Structure formats: C-alpha cells, structure tokens
Coordinates of C-alpha atoms in Angstrom, one line a residue:
X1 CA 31.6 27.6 141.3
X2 CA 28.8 30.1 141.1
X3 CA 30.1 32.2 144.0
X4 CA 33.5 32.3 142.3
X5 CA 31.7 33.3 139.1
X6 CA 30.1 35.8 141.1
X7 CA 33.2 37.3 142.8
X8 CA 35.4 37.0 139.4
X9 CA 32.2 39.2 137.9
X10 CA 32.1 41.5 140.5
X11 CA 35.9 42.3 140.6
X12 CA 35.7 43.0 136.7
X13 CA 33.6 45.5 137.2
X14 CA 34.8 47.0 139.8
X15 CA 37.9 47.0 137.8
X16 CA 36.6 48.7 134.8
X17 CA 35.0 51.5 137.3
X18 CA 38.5 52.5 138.7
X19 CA 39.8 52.0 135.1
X20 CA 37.1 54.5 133.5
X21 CA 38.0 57.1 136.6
X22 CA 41.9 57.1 135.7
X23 CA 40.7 57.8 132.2
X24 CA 38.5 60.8 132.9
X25 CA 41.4 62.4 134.7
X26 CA 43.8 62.2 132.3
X27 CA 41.3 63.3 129.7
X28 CA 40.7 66.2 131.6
X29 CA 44.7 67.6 131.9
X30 CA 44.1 68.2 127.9
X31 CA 41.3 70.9 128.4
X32 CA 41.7 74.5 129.5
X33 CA 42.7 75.0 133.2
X34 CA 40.0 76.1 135.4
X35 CA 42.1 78.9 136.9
X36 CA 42.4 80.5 133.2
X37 CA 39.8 82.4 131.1
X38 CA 40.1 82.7 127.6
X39 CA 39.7 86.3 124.9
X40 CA 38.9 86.0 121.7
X41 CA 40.3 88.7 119.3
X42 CA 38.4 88.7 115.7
X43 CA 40.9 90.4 113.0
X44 CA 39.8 92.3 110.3
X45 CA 41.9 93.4 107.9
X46 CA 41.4 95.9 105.0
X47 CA 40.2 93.6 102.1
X48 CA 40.7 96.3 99.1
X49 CA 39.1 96.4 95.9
X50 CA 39.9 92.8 94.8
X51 CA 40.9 94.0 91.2
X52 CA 42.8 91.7 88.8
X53 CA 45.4 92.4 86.6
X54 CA 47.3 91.1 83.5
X55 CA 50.5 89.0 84.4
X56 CA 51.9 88.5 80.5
X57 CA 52.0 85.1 80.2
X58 CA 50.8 82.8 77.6
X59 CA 47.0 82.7 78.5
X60 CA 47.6 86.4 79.4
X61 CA 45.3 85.3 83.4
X62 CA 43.3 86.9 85.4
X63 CA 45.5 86.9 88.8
X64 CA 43.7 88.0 92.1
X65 CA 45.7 90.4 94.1
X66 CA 45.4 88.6 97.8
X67 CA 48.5 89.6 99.0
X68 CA 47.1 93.6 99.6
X69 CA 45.3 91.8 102.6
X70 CA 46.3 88.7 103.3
X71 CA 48.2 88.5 106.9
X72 CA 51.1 85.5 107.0
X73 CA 52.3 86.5 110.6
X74 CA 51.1 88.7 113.4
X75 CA 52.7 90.0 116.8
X76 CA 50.2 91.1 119.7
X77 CA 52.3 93.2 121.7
X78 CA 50.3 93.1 125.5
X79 CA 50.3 96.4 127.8
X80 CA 49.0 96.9 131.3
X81 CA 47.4 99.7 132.5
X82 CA 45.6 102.0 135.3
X83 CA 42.1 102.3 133.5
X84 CA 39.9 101.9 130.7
X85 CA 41.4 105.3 129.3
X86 CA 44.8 103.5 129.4
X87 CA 46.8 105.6 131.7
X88 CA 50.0 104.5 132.6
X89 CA 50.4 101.6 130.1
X90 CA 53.5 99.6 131.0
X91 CA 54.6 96.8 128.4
X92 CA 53.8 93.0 129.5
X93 CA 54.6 90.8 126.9
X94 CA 54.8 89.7 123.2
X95 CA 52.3 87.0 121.8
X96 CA 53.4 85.6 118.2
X97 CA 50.9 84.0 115.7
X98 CA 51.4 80.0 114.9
X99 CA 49.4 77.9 112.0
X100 CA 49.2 74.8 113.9
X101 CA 48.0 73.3 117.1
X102 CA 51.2 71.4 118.0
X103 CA 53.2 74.9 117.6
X104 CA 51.2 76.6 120.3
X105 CA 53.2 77.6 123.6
X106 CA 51.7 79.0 126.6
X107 CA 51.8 82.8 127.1
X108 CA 53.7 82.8 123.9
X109 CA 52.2 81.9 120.8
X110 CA 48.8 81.7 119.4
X111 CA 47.1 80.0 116.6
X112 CA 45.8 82.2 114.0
X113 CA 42.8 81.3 112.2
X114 CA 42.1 82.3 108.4
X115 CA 38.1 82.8 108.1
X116 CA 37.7 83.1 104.2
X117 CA 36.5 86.6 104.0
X118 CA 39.6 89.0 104.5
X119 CA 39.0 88.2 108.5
X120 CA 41.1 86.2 111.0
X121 CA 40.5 85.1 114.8
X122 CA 42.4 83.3 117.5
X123 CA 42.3 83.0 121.5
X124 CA 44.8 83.6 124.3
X125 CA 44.2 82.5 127.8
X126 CA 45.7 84.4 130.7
X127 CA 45.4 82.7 134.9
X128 CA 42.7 84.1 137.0
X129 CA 44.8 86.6 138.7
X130 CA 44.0 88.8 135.8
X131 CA 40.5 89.2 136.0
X132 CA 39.2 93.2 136.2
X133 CA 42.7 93.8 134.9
X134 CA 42.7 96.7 132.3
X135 CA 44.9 95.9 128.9
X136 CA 46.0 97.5 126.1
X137 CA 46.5 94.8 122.8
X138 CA 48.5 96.3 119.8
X139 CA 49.1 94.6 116.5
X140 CA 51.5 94.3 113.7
X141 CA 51.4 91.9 110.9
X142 CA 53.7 91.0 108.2
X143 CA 56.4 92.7 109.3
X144 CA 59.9 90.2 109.7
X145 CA 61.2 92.5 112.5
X146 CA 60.8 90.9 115.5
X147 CA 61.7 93.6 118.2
X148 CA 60.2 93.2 121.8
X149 CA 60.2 96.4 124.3
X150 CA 61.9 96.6 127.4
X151 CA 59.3 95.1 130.4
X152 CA 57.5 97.9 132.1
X153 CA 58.1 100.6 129.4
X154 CA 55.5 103.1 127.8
X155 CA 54.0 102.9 124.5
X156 CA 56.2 105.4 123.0
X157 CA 58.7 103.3 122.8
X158 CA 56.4 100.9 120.5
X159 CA 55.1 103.9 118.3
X160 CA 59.0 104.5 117.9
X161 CA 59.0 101.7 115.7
X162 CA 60.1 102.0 111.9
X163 CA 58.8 99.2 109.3
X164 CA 61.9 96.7 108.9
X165 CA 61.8 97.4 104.8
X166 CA 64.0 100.5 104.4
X167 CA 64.0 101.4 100.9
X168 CA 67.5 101.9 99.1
X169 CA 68.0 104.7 96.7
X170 CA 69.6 102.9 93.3
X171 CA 70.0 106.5 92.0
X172 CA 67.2 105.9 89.2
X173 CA 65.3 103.7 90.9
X174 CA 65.7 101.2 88.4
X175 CA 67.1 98.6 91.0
X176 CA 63.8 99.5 93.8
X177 CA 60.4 98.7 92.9
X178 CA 57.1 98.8 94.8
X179 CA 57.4 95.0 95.0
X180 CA 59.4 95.3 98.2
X181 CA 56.8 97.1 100.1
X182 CA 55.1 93.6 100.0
X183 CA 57.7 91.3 100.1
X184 CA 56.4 89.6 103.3
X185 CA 53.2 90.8 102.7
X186 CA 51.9 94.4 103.2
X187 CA 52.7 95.6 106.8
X188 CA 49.2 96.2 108.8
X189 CA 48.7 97.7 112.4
X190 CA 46.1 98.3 114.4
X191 CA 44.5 99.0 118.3
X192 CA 42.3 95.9 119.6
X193 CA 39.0 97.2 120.9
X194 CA 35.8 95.6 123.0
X195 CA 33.1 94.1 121.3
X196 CA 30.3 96.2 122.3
X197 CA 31.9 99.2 123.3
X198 CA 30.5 101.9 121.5
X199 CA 33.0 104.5 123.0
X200 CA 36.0 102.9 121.4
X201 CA 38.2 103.0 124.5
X202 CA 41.9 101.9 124.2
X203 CA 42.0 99.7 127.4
X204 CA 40.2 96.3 127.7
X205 CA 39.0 95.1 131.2
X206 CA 40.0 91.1 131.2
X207 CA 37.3 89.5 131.8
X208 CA 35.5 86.0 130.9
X209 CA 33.4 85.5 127.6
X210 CA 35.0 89.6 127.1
X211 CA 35.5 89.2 122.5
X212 CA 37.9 92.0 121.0
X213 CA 37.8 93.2 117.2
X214 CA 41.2 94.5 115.6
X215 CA 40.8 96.7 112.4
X216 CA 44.2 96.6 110.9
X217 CA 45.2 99.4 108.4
X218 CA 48.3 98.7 106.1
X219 CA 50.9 101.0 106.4
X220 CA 51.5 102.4 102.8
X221 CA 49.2 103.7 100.3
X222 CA 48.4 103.2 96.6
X223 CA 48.6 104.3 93.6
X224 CA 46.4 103.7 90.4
X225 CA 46.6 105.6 86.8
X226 CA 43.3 106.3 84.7
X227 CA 42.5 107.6 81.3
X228 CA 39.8 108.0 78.3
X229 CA 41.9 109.6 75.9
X230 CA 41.6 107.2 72.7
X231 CA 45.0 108.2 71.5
X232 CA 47.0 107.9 75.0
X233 CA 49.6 105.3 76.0
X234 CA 51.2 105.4 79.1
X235 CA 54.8 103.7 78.5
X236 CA 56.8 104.3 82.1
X237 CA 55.8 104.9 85.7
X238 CA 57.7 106.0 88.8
X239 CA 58.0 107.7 92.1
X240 CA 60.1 110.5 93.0
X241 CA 60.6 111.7 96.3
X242 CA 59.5 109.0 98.5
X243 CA 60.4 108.3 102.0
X244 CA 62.9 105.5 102.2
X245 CA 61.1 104.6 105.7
X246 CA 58.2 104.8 107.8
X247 CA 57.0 104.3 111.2
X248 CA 55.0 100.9 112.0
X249 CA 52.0 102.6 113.9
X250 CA 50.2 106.1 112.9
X251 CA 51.7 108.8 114.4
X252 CA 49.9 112.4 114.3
X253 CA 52.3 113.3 111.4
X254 CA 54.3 110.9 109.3
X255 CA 57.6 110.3 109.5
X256 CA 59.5 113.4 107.7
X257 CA 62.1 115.1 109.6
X258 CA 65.3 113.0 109.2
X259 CA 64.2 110.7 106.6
X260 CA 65.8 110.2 103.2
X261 CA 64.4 109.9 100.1
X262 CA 64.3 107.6 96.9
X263 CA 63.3 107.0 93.5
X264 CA 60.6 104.3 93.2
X265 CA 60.2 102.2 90.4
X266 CA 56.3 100.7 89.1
X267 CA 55.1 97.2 90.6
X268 CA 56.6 94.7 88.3
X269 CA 53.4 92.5 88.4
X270 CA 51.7 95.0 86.7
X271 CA 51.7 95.0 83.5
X272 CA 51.2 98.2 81.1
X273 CA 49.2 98.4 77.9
X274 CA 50.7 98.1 74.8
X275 CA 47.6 99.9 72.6
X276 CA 46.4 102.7 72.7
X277 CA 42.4 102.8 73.6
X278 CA 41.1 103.2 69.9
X279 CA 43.3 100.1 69.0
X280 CA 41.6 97.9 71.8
X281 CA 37.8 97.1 70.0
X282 CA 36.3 99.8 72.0
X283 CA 37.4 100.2 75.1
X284 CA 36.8 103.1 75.9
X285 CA 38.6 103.7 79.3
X286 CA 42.2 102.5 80.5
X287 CA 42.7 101.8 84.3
X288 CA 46.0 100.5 85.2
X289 CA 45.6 99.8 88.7
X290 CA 48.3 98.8 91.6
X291 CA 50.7 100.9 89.9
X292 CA 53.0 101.7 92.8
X293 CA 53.0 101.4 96.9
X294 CA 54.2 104.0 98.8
X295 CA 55.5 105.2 102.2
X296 CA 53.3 107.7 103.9
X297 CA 55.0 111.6 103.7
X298 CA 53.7 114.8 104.2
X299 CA 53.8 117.0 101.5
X300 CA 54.8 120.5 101.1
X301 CA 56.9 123.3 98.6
X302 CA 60.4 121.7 98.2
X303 CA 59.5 118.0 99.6
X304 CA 56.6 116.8 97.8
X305 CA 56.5 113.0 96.3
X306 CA 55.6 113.4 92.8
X307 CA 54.6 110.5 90.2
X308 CA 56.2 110.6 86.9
X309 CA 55.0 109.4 83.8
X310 CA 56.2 108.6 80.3
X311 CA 53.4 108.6 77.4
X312 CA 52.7 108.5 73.8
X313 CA 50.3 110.5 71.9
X314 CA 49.3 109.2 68.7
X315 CA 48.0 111.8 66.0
X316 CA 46.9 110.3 62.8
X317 CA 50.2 108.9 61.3
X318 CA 52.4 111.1 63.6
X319 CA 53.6 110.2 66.8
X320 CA 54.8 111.7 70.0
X321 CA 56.3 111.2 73.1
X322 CA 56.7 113.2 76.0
X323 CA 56.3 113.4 79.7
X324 CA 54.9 114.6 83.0
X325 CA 55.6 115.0 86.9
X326 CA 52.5 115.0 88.8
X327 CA 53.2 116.2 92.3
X328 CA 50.9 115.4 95.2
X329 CA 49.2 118.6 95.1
X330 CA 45.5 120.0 94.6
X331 CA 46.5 123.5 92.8
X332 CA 49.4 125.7 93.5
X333 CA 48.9 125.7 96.8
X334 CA 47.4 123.3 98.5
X335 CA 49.2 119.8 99.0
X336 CA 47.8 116.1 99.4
X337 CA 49.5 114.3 101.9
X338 CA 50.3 110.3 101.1
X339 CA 48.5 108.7 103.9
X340 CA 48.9 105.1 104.9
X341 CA 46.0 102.9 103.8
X342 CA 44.9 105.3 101.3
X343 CA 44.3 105.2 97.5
X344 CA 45.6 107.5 94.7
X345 CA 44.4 107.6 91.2
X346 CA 45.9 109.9 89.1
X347 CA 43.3 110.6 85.8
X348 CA 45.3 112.0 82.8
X349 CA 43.5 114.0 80.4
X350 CA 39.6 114.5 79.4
X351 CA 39.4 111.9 76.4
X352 CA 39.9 114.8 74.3
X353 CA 43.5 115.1 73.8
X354 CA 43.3 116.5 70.4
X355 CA 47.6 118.0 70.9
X356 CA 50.8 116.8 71.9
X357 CA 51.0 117.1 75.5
X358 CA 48.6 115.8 79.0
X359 CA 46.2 118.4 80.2
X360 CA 43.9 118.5 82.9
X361 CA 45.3 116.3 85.1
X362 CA 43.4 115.7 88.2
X363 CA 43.9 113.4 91.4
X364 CA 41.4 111.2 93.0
X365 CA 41.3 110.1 96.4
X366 CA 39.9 107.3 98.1
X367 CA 40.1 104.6 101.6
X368 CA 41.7 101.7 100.0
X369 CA 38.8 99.4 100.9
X370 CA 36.5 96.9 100.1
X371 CA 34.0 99.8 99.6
X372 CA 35.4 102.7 97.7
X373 CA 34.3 106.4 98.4
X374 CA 35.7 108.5 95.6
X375 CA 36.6 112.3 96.1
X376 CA 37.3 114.5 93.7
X377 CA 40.3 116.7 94.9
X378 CA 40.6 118.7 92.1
X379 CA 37.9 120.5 89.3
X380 CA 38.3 119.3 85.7
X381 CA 38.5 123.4 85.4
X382 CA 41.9 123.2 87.6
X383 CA 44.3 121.7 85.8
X384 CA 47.1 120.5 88.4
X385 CA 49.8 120.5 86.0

C-alpha cells in the first residue's frame, strides 16, 4: 500500500511538472516576439493658452477650450530611406492610431495613449530584419481623410496633400464659420525626431531601446480681438479673403496659386460682449479670444485676408455705429503673412476713443503656445488703418 502511495505521489507530481511547462509556453505566445524590437514615439502637441470663454447659458460657465489640442486620431505615415539625411525616401506603410488593446493589428494599428498634459505616446514593433534601417515617420492628426501613397513613392507626393475640410464660400459667409476648421478636431502635423539627437536629423536609424519625440503644429492659425477703450463694443466679426484650402504639411510657401477664396464667419462658441467696458464694474480691458481660425495664406497688394469688424461707440447719450477692415498688414507696405500655428490679436484703439471712429489699430503676433511670446508688429505711432 505504501509503495502504491508512493508511485500515485510521485506520478502527481510529475504530472503537475509537465502541466506547469505547457503553461509557461502558452503564456509566453502572448508577449512580444523575440525577432521584433519595439520604438516608442512620445507626441507632443501644441497645448495653447488654455483660455476660457463664455458659452451663454444659464450659469453663463467657464468652458475649457481642449479641443485646440486635443488629438482623437493620428496616422504615422512610414518612409525608408538611404541615410540619416533621408535621401531617397520611398513610402513603406501607413500605421493608424486605436484606443483599445483588443483593436490593435500588427503592422497596422497602434494604441495611442493620452498622458494628461497635452502629450501622447504609443509603440510599434517592426521584425529584426530592420535593425540599422534608416526611417523617416510623418504625422497627421485629426484629419478624416484617409489617403495612403502609392508603395515606393517620394515624399512629395505626401507634402501634396490638401486638409480634407475645404471651406465653401456661402457668398456672406453667413452659412461658414471657424467651427469647421475643428470639426474633427484641429488638424496637426509634424516630423518624428531621435531622442537625443541634438542635430535634428529627419531619418531615424531602427534600433532597440531607440525613443522618438513628435512636435505637432496645427495647421491653421488664430485670431483674438483686444481693447481698453471704455466706450467700445465690438458687435460683428469676420474674415474676408481666406483661402478655402490648405496643404496638410508646411510647405516653404503656403498654398496660394490656384486657391479660392471665402468669407469666414466668427467661432460660434464664442460669445461677444453685450456692454461696453465702463458698463462692466470696472473692467478695464476687453479680450475676446478664439475669435476665428484660419487657413494659412500669404499676403500681398490685391490678396490679402483682412478681418472685419462691426462696433459701437457710445458718447454720452449719443450713439454710433460704424466699421472697420483690418488687413494683414504692418503699414502700407509691409504684409503679415497668416502662418499655421500662429496667433493674431488685433488691438482696437488706445482707451482713449474720445470720436466716432477706431484709430490706431495695431496687430500683435505670437506662437500659439502654452508659453506666449508677444511681438509688437506695429508702433502705437503707426496707425495701420
């Protein structure tokens, strides 16, 4: 009995031992294959000024603006190429972003990671083979077109890429609004780069533990109105002369030749004030910010994007209306180009309008970042209009 015991023991054991070996292989088909490496990208993305505004509803909220950076899709477009220069880049594939585990496919899709702070990161894993291999990775976020270049084709087929919003021209632009330059989310581009490399090189050599940062820049710019003048009130707000369409990645100059152009009405979130500053308990400066998002352009004599603006001047008991077209210019002749990812204030006045029309009119200029640098593009003593 004790020998059975013994044997009936033994065999248990040895059972479990082959059990727990079966168990430890098919754990290990879950985890990474060894003939793959893994690159981690780290995506930042332009978080802007984090200004509220007003929505007009009953509690009359705060509402914070996340959509000027939030990404909700993003397409890694994947090119070979000779060297760390990039010569020679020939298209490879298209990666696609994914929010879930379950929706990740293999040399297809990636899972996209939000971090909390304006930043986002994710992995892809490419076979062995691709070791010392030099890449080019190029990004695009938030736009629904889902275009794919022809295998083996140079990256000026990618750069030829419009945005997929074309803007419509209504005739008075009541019928387009800045709202549709976001309707997705704002459109974002931008070069992936080595970690490390101070030199900035456009290729990546493949290679394990190799991390990649992505600086995406959104592909329209901003525009924000200021004022002190205690009897001002801005009533209406639009763009003139804006290009219906742009082109997804920076180009040397933007898109211009060929384009057509449209009337844009303000952002409908934004609400204007409905006082003018000495009515507001002493406030003594209005910014109404998020005005309107445009379409880069270059500016010149005879195609030049202009803002116009509707306004009331109150003096005393008496008062009047009247209106202004502020072109994109810096005097008479000098232009300011609208540049992608770039920030626009207009300021009207000096907070002295003591008559009946806007003087001194001046533009600001800033990167549409988390960490504004203002420049003053124009002396209070050179009145643009």
């Amino acid at each position: 009995m004790k020998k059975n015991q013994l044997f009936t023991g033994l065999f248990v054991a040895i059972s479990l031992l082959f059990s727990s070996c079966d168990q430890g292989e098919i754990t290990s088909v879950t985890e990474p294959e060894e003939d793959t490496f893994a690159l981690t990208f780290n995506v930042s993305t332009p978080v802007g000024d984090k200004v509220v505004y007003t929505k007009a509803d009953q509690n009359q909220s705060q509402i914070q603006d996340a959509a000027e950076y939030a990404i909700n899709s993003l397409i890694l477009y994947q090119y070979t190429c000779d060297n760390a220069n990039g010569d020679n880049p020939k298209f490879k594939q298209v990666w696609t972003s994914v929010t879930t585990d379950e929706a990740v496919v293999k040399d297809k899709t990636f899972k996209l990671t939000a971090n909390g702070d304006g930043s986002y990161s994710f992995s892809v894993r490419f076979a062995a083979d691709y070791v010392d291999q030099y890449c080019i990775f190029k990004f695009v976020a938030n736009d629904a077109a889902t275009a794919t270049p022809s295998t083996d084709t140079d990256l000026d087929v990618l750069d030829g890429y419009n945005a997929s919003v074309t803007l419509t021209d209504a005739g008075d632009g009541e019928g387009i609004t800045a709202n549709q330059l976001f309707q997705n989310g704002f459109v974002m581009t931008g070069d992936a780069t080595k970690v490390g490399d101070a030199s900035n090189r456009p290729a990546i050599q493949l290679q394990k533990g190799v991390s990649c940062k992505v600086s995406m820049k959104r592909i329209v710019s901003r525009v924000d109105i200021s004022y002190s003048s205690n009897n001002l009130l801005v009533t209406k707000v639009e763009a003139r002369h804006v290009p219906s369409k742009s082109y997804l990645f920076e180009q040397s100059a933007p898109l211009a030749t060929g384009n057509s152009f449209v009337t844009v009405g303000m952002n409908t979130e934004v609400i204007l004030p409905d006082k003018i500053l000495s009515e507001q308990g002493g406030k003594d400066k209005e910014e109404i910010k998020k005005v309107l998002y445009l379409y880069e352009h270059t500016n010149a004599a005879e195609d030049c994007t202009s803002i116009y603006i509707e306004y009331v001047i109150k003096l005393g008991e008496l008062i009047s209306k009247g209106s202004v077209e502020v072109p994109f210019k810096k005097d008479e002749t000098t232009y300011i180009d609208t540049k992608r990812n770039t920030r626009y204030t207009i300021i009207l006045g000096d907070g002295n309008s003591a008559g009946s029309e806007l003087k001194n009119i001046l533009w600001e200029v800033d990167e549409w970042t988390q960490n504004d640098m203002d420049e003053m593009v124009t002396g209070k003593d050179q009145p643009t209009v």
